[in-house]
C-alpha atoms as an extended CHARMM CRD file, in Angstrom:
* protein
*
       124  EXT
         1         1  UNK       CA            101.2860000000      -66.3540000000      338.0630000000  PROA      1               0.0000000000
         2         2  UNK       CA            104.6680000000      -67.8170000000      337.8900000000  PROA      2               0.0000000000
         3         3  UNK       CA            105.8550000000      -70.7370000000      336.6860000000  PROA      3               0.0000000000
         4         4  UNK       CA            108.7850000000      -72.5120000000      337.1400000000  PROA      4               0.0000000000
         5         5  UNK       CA            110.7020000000      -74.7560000000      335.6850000000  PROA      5               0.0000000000
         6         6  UNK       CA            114.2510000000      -76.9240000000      337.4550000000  PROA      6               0.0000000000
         7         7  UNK       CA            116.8850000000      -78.2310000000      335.1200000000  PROA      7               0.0000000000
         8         8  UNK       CA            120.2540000000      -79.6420000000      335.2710000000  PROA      8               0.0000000000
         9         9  UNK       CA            120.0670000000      -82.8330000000      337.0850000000  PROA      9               0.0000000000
        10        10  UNK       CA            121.9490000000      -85.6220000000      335.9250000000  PROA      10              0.0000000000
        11        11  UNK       CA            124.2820000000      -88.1780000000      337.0330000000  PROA      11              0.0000000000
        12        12  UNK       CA            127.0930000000      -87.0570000000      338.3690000000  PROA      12              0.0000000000
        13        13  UNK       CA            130.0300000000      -89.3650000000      340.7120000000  PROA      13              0.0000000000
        14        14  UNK       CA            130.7290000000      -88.5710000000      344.6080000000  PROA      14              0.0000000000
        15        15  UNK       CA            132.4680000000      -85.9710000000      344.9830000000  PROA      15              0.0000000000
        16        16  UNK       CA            131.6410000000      -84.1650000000      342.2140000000  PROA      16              0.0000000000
        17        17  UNK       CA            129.7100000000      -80.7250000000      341.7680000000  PROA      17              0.0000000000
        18        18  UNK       CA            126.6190000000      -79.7940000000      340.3960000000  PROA      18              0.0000000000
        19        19  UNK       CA            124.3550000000      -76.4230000000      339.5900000000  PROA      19              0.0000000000
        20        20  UNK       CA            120.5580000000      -76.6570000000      338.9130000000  PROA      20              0.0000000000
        21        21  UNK       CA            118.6530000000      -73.9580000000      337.5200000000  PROA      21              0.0000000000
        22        22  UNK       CA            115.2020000000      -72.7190000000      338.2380000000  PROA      22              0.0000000000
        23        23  UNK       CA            114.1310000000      -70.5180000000      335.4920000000  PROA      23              0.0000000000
        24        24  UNK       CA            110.6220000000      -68.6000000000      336.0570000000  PROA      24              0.0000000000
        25        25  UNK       CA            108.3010000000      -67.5830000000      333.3920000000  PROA      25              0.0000000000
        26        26  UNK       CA            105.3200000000      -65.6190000000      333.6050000000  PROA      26              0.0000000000
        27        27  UNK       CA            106.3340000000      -63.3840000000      336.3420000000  PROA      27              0.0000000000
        28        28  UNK       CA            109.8960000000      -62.3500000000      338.0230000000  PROA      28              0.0000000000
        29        29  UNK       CA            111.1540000000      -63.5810000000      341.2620000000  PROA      29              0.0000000000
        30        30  UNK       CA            110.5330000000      -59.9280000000      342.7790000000  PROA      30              0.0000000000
        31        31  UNK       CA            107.3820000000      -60.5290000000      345.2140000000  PROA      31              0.0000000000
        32        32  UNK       CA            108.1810000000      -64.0270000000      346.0510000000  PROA      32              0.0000000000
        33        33  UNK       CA            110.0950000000      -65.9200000000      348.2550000000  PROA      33              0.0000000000
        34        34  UNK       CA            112.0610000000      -69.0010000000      346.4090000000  PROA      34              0.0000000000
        35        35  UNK       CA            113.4130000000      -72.0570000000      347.9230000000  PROA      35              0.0000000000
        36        36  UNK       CA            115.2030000000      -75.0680000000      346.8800000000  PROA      36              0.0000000000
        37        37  UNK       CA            113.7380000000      -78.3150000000      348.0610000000  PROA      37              0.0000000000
        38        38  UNK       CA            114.3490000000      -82.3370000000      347.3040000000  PROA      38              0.0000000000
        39        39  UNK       CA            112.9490000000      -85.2690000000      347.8070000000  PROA      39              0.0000000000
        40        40  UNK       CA            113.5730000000      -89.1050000000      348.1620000000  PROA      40              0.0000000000
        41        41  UNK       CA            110.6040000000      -91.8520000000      347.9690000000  PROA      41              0.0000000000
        42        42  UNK       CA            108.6050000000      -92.1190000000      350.5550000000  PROA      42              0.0000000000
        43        43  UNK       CA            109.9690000000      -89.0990000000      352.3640000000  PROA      43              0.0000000000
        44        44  UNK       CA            108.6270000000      -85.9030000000      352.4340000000  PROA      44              0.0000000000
        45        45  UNK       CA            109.8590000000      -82.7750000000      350.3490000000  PROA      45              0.0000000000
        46        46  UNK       CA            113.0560000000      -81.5030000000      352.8940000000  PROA      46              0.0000000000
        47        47  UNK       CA            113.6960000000      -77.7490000000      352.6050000000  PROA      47              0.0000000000
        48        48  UNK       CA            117.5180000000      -76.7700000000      351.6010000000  PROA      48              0.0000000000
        49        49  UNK       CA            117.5950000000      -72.8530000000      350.6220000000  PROA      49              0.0000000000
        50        50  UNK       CA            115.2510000000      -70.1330000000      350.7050000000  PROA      50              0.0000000000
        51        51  UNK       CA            115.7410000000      -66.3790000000      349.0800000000  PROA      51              0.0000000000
        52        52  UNK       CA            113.8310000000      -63.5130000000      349.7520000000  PROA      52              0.0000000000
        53        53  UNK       CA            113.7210000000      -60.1870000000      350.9750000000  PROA      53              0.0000000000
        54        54  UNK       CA            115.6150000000      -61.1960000000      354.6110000000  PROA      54              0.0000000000
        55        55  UNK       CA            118.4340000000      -62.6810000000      352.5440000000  PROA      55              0.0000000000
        56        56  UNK       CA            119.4590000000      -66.3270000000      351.7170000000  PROA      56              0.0000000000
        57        57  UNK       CA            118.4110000000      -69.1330000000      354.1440000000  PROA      57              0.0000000000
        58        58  UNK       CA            120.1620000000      -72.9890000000      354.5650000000  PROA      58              0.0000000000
        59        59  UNK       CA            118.8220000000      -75.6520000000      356.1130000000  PROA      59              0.0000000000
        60        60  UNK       CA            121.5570000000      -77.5210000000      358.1280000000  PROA      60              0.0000000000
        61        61  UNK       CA            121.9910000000      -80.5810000000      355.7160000000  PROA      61              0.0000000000
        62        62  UNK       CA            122.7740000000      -77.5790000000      353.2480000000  PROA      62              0.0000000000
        63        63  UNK       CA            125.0140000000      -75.2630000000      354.7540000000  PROA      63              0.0000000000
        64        64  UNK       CA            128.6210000000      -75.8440000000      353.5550000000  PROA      64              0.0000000000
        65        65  UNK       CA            128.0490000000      -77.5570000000      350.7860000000  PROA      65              0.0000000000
        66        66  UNK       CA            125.0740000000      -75.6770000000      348.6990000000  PROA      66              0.0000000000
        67        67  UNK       CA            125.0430000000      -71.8860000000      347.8210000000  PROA      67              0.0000000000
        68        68  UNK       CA            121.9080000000      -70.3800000000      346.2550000000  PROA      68              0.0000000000
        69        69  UNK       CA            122.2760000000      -67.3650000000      344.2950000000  PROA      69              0.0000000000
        70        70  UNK       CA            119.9450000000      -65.2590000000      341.5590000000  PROA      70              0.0000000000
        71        71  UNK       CA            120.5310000000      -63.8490000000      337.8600000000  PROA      71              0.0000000000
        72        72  UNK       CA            120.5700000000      -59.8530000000      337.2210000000  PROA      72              0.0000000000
        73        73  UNK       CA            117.0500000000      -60.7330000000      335.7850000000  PROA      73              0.0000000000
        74        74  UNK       CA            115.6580000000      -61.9300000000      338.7310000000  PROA      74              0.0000000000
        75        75  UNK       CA            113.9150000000      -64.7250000000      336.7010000000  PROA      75              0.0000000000
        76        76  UNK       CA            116.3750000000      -67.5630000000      337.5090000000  PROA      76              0.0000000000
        77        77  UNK       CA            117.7240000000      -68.9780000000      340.5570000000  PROA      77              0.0000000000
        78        78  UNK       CA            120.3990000000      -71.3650000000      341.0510000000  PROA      78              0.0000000000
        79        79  UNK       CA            121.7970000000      -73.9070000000      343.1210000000  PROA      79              0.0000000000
        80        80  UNK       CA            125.3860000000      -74.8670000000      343.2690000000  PROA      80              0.0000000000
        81        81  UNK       CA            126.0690000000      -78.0160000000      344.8680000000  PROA      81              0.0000000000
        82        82  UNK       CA            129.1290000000      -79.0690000000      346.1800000000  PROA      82              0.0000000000
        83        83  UNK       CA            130.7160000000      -82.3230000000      347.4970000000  PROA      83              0.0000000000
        84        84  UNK       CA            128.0180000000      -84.5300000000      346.4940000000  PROA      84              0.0000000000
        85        85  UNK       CA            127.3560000000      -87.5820000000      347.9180000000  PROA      85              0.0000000000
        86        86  UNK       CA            125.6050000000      -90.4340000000      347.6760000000  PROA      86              0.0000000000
        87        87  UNK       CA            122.5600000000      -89.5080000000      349.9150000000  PROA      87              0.0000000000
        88        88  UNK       CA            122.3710000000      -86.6060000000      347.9480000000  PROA      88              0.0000000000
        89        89  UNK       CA            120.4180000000      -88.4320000000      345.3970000000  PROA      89              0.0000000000
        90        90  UNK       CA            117.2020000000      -86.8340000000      345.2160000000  PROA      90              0.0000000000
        91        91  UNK       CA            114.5540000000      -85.1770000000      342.9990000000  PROA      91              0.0000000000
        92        92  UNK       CA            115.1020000000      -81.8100000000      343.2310000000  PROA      92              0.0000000000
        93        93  UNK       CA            112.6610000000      -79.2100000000      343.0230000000  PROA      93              0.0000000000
        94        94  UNK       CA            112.1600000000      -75.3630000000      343.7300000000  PROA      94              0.0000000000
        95        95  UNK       CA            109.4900000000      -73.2340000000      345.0800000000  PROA      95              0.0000000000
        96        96  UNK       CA            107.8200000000      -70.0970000000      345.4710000000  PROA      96              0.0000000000
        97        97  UNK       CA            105.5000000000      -68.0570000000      348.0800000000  PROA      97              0.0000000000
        98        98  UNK       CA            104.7630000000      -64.2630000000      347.9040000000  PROA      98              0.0000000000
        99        99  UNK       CA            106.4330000000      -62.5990000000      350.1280000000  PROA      99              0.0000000000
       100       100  UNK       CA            104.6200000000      -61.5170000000      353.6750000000  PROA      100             0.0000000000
       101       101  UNK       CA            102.7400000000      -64.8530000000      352.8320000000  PROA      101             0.0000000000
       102       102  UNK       CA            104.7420000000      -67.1380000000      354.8820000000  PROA      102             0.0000000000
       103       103  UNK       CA            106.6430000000      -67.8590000000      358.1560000000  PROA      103             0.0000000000
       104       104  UNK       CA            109.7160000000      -70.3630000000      357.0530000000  PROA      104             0.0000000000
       105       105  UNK       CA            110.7350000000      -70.7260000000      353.7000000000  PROA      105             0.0000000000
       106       106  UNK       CA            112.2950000000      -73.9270000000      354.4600000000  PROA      106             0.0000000000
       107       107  UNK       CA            108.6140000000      -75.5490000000      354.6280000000  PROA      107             0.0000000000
       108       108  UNK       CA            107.5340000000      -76.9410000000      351.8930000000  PROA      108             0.0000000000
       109       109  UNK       CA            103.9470000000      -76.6650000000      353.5900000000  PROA      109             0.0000000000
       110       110  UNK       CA            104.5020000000      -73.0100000000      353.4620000000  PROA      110             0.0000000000
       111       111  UNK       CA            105.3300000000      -72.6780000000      349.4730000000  PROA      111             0.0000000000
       112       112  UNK       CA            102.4180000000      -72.4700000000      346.9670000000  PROA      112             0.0000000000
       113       113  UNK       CA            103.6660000000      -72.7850000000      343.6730000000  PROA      113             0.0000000000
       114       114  UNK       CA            106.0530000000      -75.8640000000      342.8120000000  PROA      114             0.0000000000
       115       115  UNK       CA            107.9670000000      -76.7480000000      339.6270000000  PROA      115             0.0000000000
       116       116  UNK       CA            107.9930000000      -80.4540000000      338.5830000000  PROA      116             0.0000000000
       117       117  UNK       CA            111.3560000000      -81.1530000000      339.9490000000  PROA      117             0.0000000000
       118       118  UNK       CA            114.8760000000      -82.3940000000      338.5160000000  PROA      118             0.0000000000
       119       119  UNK       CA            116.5830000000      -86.0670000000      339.0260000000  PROA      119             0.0000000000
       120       120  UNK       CA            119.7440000000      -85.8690000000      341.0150000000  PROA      120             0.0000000000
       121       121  UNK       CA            121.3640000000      -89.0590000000      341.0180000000  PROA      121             0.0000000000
       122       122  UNK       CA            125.2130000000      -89.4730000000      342.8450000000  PROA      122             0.0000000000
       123       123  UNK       CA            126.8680000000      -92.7090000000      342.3400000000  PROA      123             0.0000000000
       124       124  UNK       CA            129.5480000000      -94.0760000000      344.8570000000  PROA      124             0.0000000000
């Protein structure tokens, strides 16, 4: 099964930019979906990007500012984030969900395998 595991959060100034990684181990990204989620406390886990076989997915609060791309290896994922803002500040985590397995991989009801997530903080 895969694993995965989110790095490169830190704390970075509005307006700034940012790229987390998502490295799997364990397995390749090839029969799964992936996704890029985050979450504030006390909110649930809000879906932002989704690959898989369709193509790349954004959820409106991501579109314009965050592109999610892949490594040659297909055993790393990435998520560049533009822009940043305040309300940006988040623990961000990514997911996965074998493919044919799922019907929006912007749910995070929908993925079944989670990493343990990477601090985002923006200051103002």
């Amino acid at each position: 099964e895969v694993q995965l595991v989110e790095s490169g959060g830190k704390l970075v100034q509005a307006g700034e930019s940012l790229r987390l990684s998502c490295a799997a181990s364990g397995d390749t990204f090839d029969d799964y979906a992936v996704g890029w989620f985050r979450q504030v406390p006390g909110e649930g886990r809000q879906g932002l990007s989704c690959l898989s076989t369709s193509g790349f997915d954004y959820s409106d609060s991501a579109k314009g500012r965050f592109t999610m791309s892949m490594n040659n290896a297909r055993n790393t994922v990435f998520l560049e984030m533009r822009r940043l803002k305040p309300e940006d500040t988040a623990v961000y985590y990514c997911a996965t969900v074998i493919e044919g397995k799922y019907n929006d991989g912007l749910q995070s009801n929908e993925m079944e395998r989670w990493g343990k997530g990477t601090q985002v903080n923006v200051s103002s």
